[in-house]
PDB file of C-alpha atoms in Angstrom:
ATOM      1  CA  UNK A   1      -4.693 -32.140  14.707  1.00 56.00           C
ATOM      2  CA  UNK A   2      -3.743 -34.908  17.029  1.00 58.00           C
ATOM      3  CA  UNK A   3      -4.199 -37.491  15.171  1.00 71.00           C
ATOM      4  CA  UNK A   4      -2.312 -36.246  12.325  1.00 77.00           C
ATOM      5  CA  UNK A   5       1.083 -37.727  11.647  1.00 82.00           C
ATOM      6  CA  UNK A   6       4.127 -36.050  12.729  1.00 86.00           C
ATOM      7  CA  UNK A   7       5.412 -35.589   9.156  1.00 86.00           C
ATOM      8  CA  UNK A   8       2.272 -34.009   8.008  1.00 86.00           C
ATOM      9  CA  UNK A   9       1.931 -31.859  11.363  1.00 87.00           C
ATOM     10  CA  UNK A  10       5.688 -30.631  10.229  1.00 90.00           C
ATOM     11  CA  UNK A  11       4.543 -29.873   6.377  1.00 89.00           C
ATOM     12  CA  UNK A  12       1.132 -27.606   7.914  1.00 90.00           C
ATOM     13  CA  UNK A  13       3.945 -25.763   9.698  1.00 92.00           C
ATOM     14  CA  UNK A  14       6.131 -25.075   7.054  1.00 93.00           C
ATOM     15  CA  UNK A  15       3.196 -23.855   4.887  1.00 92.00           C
ATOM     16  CA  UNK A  16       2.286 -21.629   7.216  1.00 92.00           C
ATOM     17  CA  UNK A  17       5.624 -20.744   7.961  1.00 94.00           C
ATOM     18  CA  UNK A  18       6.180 -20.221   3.633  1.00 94.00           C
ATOM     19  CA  UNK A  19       3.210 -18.870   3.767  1.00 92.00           C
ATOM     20  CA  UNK A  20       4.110 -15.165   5.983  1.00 94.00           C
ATOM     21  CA  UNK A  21       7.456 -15.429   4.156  1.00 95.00           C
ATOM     22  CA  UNK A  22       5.632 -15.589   0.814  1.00 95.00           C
ATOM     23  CA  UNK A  23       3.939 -12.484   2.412  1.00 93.00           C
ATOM     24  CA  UNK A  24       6.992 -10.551   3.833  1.00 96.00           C
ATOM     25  CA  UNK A  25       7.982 -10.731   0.087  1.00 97.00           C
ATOM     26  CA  UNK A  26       5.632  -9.503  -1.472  1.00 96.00           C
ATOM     27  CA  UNK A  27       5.030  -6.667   0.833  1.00 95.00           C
ATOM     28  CA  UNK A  28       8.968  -5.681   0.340  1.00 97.00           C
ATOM     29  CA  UNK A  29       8.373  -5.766  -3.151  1.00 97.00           C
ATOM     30  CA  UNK A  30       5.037  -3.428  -3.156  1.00 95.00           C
ATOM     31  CA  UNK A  31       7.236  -0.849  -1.182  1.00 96.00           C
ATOM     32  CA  UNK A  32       9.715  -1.179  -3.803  1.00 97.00           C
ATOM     33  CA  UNK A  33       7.546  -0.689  -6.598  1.00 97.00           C
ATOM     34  CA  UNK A  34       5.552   2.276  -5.289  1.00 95.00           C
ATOM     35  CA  UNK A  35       8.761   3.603  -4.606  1.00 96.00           C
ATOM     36  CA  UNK A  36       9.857   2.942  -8.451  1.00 97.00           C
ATOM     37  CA  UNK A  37       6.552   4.530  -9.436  1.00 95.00           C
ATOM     38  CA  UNK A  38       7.678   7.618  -7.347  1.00 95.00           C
ATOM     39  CA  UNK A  39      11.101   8.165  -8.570  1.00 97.00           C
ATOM     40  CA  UNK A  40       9.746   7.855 -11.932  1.00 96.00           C
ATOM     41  CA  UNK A  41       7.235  10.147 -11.560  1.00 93.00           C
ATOM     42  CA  UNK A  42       9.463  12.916 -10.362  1.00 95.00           C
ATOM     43  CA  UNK A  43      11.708  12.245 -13.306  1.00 95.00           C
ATOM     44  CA  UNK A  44       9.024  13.381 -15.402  1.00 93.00           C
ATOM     45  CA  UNK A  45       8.252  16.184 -13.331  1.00 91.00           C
ATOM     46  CA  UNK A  46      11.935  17.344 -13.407  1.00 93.00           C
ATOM     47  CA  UNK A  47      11.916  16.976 -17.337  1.00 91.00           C
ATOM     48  CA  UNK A  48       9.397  20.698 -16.974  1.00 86.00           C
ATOM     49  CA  UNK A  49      11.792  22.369 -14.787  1.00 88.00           C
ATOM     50  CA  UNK A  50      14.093  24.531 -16.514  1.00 88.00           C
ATOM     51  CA  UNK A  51      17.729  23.787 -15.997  1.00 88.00           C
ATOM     52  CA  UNK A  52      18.804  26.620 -13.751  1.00 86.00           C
ATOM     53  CA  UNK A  53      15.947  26.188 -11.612  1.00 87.00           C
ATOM     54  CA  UNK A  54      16.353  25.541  -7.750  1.00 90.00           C
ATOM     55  CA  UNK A  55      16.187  21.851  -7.107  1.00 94.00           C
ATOM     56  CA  UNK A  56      16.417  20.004  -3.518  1.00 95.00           C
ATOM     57  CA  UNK A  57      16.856  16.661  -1.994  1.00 94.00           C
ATOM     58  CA  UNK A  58      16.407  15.426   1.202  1.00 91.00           C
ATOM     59  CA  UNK A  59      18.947  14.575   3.079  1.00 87.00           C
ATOM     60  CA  UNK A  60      18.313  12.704   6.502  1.00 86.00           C
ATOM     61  CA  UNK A  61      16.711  16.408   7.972  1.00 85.00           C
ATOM     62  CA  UNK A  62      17.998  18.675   5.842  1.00 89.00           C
ATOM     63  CA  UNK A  63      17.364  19.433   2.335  1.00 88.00           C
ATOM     64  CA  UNK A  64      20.759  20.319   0.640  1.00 93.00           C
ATOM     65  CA  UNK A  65      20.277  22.517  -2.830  1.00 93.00           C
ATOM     66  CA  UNK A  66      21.555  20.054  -5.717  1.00 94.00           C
ATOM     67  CA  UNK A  67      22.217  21.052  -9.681  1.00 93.00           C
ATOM     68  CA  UNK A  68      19.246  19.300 -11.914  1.00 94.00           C
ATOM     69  CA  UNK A  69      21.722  16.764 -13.817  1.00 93.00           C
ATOM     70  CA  UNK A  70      22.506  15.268 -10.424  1.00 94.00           C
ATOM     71  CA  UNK A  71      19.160  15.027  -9.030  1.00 95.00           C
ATOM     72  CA  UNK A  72      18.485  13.335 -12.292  1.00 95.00           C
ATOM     73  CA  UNK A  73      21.021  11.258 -12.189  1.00 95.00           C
ATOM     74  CA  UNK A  74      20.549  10.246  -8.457  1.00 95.00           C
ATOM     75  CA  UNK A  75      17.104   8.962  -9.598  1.00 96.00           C
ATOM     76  CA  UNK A  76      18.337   7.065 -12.378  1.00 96.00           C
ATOM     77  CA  UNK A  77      20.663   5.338 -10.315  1.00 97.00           C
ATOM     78  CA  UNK A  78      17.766   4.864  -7.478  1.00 96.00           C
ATOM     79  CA  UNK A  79      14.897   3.334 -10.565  1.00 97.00           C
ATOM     80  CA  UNK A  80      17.873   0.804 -11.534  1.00 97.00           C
ATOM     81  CA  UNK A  81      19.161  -0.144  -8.311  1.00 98.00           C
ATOM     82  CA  UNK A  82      15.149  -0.680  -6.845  1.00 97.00           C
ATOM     83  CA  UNK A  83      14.684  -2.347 -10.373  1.00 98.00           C
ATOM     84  CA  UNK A  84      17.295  -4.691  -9.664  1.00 98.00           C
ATOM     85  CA  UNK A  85      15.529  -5.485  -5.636  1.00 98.00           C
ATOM     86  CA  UNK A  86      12.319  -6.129  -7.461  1.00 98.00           C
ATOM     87  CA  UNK A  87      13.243  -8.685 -10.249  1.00 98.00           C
ATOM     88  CA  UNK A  88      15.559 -10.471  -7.071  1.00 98.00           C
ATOM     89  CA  UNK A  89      12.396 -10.595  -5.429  1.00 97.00           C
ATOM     90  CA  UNK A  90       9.977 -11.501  -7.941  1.00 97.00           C
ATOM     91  CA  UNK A  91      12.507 -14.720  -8.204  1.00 98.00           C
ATOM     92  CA  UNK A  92      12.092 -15.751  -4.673  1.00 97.00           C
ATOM     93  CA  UNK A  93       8.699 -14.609  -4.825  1.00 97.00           C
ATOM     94  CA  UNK A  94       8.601 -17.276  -7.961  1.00 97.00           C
ATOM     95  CA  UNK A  95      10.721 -20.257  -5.878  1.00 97.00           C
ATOM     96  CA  UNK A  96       8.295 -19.809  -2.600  1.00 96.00           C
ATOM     97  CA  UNK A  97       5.436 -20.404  -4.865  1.00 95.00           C
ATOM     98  CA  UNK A  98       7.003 -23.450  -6.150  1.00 96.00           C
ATOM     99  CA  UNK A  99       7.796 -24.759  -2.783  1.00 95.00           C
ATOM    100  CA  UNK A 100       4.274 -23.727  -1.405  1.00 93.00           C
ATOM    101  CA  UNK A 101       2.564 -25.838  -4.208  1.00 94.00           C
ATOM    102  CA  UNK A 102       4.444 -28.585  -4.039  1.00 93.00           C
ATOM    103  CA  UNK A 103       3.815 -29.255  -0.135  1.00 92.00           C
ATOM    104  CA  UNK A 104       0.327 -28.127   0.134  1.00 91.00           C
ATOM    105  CA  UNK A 105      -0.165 -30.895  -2.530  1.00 92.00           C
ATOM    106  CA  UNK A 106       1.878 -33.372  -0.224  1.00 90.00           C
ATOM    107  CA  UNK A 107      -0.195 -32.337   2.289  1.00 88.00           C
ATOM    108  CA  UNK A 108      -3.468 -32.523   0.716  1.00 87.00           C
ATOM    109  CA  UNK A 109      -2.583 -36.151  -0.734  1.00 88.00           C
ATOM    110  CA  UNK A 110      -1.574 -37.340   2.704  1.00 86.00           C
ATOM    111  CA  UNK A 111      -4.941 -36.206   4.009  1.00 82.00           C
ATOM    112  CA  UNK A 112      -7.066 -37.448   1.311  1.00 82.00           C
ATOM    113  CA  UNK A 113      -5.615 -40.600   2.037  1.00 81.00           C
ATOM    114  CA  UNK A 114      -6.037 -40.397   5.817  1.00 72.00           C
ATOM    115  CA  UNK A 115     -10.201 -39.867   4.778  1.00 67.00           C
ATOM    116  CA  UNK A 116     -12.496 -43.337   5.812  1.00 65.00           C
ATOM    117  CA  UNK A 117     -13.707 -44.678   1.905  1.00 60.00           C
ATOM    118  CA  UNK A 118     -16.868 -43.116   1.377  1.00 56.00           C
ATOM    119  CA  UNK A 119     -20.242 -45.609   1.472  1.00 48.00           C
ATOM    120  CA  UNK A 120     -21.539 -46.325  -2.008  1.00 41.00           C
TER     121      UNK A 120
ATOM    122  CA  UNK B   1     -18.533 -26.716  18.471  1.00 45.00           C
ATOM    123  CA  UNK B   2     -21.240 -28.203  18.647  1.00 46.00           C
ATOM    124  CA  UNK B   3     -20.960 -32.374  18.687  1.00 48.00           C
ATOM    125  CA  UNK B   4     -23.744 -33.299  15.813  1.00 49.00           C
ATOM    126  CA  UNK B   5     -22.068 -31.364  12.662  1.00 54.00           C
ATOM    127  CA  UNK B   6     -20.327 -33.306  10.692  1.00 68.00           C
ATOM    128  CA  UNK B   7     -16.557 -33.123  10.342  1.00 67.00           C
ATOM    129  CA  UNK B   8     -16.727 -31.741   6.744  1.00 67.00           C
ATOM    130  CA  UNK B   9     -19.203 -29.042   7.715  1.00 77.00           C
ATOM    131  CA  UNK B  10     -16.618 -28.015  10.566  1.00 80.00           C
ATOM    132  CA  UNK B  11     -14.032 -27.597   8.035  1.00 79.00           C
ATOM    133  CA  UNK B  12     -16.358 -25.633   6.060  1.00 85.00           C
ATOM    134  CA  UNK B  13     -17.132 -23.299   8.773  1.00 88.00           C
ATOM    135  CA  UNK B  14     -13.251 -23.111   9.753  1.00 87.00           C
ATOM    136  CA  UNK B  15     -12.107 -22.420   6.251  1.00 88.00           C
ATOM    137  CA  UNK B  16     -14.867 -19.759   6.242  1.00 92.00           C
ATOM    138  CA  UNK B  17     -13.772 -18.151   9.281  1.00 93.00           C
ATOM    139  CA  UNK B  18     -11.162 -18.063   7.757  1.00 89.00           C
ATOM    140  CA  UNK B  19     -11.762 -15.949   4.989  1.00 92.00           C
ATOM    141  CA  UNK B  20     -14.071 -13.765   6.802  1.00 95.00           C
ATOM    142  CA  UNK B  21     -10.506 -12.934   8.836  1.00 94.00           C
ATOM    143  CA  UNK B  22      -9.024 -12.671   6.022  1.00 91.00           C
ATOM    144  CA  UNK B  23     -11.153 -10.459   3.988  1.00 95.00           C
ATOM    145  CA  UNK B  24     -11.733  -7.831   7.118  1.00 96.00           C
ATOM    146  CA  UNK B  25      -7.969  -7.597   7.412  1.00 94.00           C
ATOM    147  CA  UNK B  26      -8.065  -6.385   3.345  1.00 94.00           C
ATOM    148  CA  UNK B  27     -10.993  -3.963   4.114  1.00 96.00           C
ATOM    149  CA  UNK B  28      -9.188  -2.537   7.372  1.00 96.00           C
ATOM    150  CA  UNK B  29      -6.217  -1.984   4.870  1.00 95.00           C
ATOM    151  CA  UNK B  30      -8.275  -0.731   1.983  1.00 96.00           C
ATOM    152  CA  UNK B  31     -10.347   1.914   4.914  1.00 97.00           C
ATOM    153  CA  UNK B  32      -7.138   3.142   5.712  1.00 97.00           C
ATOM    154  CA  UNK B  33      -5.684   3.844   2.719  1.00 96.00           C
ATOM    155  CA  UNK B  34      -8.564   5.567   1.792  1.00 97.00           C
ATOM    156  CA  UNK B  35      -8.689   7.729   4.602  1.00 98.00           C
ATOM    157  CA  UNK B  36      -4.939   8.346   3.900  1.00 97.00           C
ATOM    158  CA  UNK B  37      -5.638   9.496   0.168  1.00 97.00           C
ATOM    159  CA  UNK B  38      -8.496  11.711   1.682  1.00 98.00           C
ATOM    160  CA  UNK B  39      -6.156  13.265   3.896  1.00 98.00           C
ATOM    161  CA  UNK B  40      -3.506  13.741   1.425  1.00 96.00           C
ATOM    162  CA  UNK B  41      -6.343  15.083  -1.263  1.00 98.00           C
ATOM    163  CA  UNK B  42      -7.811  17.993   1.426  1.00 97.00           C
ATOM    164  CA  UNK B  43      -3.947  19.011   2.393  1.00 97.00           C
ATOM    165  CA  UNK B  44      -3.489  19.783  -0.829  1.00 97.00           C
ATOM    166  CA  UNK B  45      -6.407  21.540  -1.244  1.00 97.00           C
ATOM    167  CA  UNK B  46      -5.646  23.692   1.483  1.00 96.00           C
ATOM    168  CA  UNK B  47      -2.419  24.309   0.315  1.00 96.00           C
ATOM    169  CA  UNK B  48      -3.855  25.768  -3.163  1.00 97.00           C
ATOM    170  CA  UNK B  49      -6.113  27.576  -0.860  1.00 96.00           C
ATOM    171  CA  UNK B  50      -2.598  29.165   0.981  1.00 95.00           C
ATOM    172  CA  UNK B  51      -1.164  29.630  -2.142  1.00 95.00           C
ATOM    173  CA  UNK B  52      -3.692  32.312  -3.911  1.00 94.00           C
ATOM    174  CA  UNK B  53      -4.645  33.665  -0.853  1.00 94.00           C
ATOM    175  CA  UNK B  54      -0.595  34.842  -0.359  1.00 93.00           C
ATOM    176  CA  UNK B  55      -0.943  35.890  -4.427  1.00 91.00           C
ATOM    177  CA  UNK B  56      -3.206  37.911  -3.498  1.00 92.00           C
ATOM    178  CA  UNK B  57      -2.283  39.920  -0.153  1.00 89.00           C
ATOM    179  CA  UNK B  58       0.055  42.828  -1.010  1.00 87.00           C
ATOM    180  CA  UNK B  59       2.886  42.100   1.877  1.00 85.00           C
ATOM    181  CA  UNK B  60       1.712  38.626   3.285  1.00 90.00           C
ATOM    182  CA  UNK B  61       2.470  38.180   6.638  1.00 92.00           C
ATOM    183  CA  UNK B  62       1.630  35.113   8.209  1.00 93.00           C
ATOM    184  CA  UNK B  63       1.846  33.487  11.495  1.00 93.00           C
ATOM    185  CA  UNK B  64       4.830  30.740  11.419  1.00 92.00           C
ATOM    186  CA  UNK B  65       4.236  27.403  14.262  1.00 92.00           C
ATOM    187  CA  UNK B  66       6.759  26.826  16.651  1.00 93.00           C
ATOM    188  CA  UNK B  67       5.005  24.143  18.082  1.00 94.00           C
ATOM    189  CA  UNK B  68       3.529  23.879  21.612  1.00 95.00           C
ATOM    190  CA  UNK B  69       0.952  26.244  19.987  1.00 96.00           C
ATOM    191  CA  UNK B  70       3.035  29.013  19.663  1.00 95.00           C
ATOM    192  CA  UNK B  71       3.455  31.030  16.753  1.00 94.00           C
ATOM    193  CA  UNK B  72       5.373  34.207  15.475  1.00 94.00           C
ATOM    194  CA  UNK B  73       4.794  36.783  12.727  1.00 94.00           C
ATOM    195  CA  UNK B  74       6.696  36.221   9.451  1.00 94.00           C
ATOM    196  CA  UNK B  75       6.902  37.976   6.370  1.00 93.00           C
ATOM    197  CA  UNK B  76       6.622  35.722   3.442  1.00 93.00           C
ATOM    198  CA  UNK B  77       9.601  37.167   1.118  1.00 91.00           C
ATOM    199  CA  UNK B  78       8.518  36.114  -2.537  1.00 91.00           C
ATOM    200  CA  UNK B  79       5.143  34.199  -2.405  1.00 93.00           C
ATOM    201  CA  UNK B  80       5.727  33.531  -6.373  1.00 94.00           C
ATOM    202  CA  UNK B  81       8.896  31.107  -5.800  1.00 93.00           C
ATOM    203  CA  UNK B  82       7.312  28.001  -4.523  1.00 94.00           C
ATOM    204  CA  UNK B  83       8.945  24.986  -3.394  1.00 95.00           C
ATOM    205  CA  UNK B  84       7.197  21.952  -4.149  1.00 95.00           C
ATOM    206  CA  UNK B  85       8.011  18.047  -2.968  1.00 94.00           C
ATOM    207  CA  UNK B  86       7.874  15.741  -6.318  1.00 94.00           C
ATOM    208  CA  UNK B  87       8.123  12.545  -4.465  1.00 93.00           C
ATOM    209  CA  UNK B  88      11.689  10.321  -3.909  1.00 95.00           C
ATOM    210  CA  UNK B  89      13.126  13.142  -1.758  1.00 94.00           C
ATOM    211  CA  UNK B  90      12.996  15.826  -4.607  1.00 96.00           C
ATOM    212  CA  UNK B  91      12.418  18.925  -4.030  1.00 96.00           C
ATOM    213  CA  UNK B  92      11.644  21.974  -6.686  1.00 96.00           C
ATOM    214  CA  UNK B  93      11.408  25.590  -7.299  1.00 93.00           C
ATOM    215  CA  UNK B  94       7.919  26.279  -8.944  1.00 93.00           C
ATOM    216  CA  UNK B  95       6.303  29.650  -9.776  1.00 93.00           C
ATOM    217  CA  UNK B  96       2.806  29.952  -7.826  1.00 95.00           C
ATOM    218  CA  UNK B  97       0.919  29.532 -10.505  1.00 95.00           C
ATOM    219  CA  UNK B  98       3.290  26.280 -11.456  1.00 93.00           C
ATOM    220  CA  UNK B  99       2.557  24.815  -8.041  1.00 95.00           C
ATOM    221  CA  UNK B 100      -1.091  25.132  -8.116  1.00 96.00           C
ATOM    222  CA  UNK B 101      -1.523  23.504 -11.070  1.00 95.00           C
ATOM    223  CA  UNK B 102       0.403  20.948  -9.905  1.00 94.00           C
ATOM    224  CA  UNK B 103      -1.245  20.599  -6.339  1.00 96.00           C
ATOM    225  CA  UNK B 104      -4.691  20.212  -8.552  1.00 97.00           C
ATOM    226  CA  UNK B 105      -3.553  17.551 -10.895  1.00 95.00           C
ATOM    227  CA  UNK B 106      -2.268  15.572  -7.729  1.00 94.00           C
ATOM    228  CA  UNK B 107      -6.013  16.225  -6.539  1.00 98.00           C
ATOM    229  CA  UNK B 108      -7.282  14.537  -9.888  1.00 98.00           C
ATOM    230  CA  UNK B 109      -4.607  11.602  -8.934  1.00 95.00           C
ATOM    231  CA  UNK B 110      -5.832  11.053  -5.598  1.00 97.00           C
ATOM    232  CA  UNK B 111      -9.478  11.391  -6.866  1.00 98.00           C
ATOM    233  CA  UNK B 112      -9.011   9.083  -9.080  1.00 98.00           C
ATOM    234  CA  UNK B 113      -7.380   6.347  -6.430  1.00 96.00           C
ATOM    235  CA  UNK B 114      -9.650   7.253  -4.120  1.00 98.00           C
ATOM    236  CA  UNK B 115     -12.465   5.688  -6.255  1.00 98.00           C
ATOM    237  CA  UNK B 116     -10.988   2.768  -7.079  1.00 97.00           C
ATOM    238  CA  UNK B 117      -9.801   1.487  -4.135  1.00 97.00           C
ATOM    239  CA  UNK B 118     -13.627   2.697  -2.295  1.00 98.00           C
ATOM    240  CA  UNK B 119     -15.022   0.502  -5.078  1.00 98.00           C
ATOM    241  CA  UNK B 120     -12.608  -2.378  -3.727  1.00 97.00           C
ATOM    242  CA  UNK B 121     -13.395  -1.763  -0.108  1.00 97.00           C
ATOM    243  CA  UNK B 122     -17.348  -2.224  -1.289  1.00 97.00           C
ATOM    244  CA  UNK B 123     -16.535  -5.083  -3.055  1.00 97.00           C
ATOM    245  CA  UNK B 124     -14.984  -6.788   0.038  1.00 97.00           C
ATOM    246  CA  UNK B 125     -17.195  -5.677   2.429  1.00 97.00           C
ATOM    247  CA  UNK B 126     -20.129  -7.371   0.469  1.00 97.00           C
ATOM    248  CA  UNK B 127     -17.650 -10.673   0.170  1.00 96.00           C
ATOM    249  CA  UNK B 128     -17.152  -9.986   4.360  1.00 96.00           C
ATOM    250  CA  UNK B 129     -21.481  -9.391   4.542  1.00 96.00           C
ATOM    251  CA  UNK B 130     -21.497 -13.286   2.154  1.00 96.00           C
ATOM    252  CA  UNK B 131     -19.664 -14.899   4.222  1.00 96.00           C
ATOM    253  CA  UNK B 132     -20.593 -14.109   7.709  1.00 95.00           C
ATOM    254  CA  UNK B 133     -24.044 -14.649   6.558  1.00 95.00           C
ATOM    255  CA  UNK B 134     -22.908 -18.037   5.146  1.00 94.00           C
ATOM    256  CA  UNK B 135     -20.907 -18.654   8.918  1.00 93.00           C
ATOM    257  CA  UNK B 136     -24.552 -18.101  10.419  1.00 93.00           C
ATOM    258  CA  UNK B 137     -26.420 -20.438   7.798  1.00 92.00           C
ATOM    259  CA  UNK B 138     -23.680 -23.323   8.865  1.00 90.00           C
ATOM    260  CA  UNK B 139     -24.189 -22.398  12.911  1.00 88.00           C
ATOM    261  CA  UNK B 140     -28.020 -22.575  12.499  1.00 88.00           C
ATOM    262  CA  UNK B 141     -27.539 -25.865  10.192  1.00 85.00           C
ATOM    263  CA  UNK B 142     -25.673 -27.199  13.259  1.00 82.00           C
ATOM    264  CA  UNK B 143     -27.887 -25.902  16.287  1.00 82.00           C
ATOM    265  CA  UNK B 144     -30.740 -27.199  14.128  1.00 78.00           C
ATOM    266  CA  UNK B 145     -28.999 -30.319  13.542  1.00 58.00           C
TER     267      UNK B 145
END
């Protein structure tokens, strides 16, 4: 590593650095789409309760007795707003990429042509 | 390291290492969520389990936790309305019966997971078995060397 330039030194760190962001993202969006898969799972298991039936939501430590439209409604609101998180990050997911190509080929081309000329 | 390997072989052997990090971090992952969907999987059959056997016992009385191991008797009042979780914070009023069935599809579910994501944790653990034996080829190459 020492006797790599200074420039290159800097574009290994902000690979590496891209690189856990890269990660943070995509881990934020795997919460966000098990959490899609969820919601929309106990949309369809609401669709089998009958309309007067008791229905309850969580709330912080308490579960407070809600009428079905509303829990339905709630979890609408909670697929399109987790919808909207996912697609944001899919584009940053989608720029990072970019970016992380782009300098790990800077990086590689500045190291292939750091390599001694190979004997014939 | 030792001095006669050549440079490229070094890089080989890091960027193996490498991998072999990698690929245990995955299969610690992948072990726990498996253990987590076997967890999930036997709670649930328990709870079927507490569910007939309260169908079936004329006034079911049952001992309630407090915590600190300390329990006290309590008289379940209607053993036929169940309330079940449904994920996202949802909970709903089911019929015994209802809630059973229910618990056993999730069962299916999990079942289901469960064997994919053990036949992803073999499939790494034989990439983490290549690879370390590769990382011991290259540091017997070397020693050799």
């Amino acid at each position: 590593m020492d006797n790599i330039p200074m420039k290159v030194q800097n574009q290994i760190a902000m690979l590496q650095q891209l690189q856990q962001q890269l990660q943070t993202v995509l881990n934020q969006k795997a919460q966000y789409e098990l959490a899609v898969r969820e919601a929309r799972k106990a949309q369809e298991e609401l669709k089998d309760v009958p309309e007067d039936a008791e229905i309850f939501v969580n709330v912080g430590t308490i579960m407070v007795k809600q009428p079905k439209n509303r829990v339905s409604s709630s979890l609408n609101e909670k697929i399109e707003s987790l919808e909207i998180r996912i697609k944001s990050l899919e584009k940053q997911e989608k720029a990072m990429q970019a970016r992380f190509e782009q300098l790990s080929a800077q990086v590689k081309e500045a190291l292939e042509a750091r390599k001694p000329p190979e004997a014939a | 390291m030792v001095k006669s390997v050549e440079e490229s072989d070094v890089r080989e052997l890091q960027a193996l290492q490498m991998y072999l990090n990698e690929y245990t971090q995955q299969g610690e992952v992948l072990a726990r969520q498996l253990e987590l969907l076997m967890r999930q999987r036997m709670e649930a059959s328990a709870a079927i389990e507490a569910l007939k056997e309260l169908k079936s016992v004329e006034e079911p009385i049952v001992l309630f936790p407090l915590g600190g191991g300390t329990t006290v008797r309590a008289h379940i009042l209607d053993p036929e309305r169940v309330l079940v979780n449904i994920g996202a914070d949802v909970i709903v009023q089911r019929t015994n019966g209802q809630a059973t069935e229910y618990l056993e599809d999730r069962i299916r579910e999990l079942e289901a997971l469960e064997k994919k994501v053990g036949e992803s944790l073999q499939n790494i653990r034989a990439q983490v078995n290549e690879i370390a034996r590769r990382i011991e080829t290259g540091y017997e190459k070397a020693r050799g060397g």
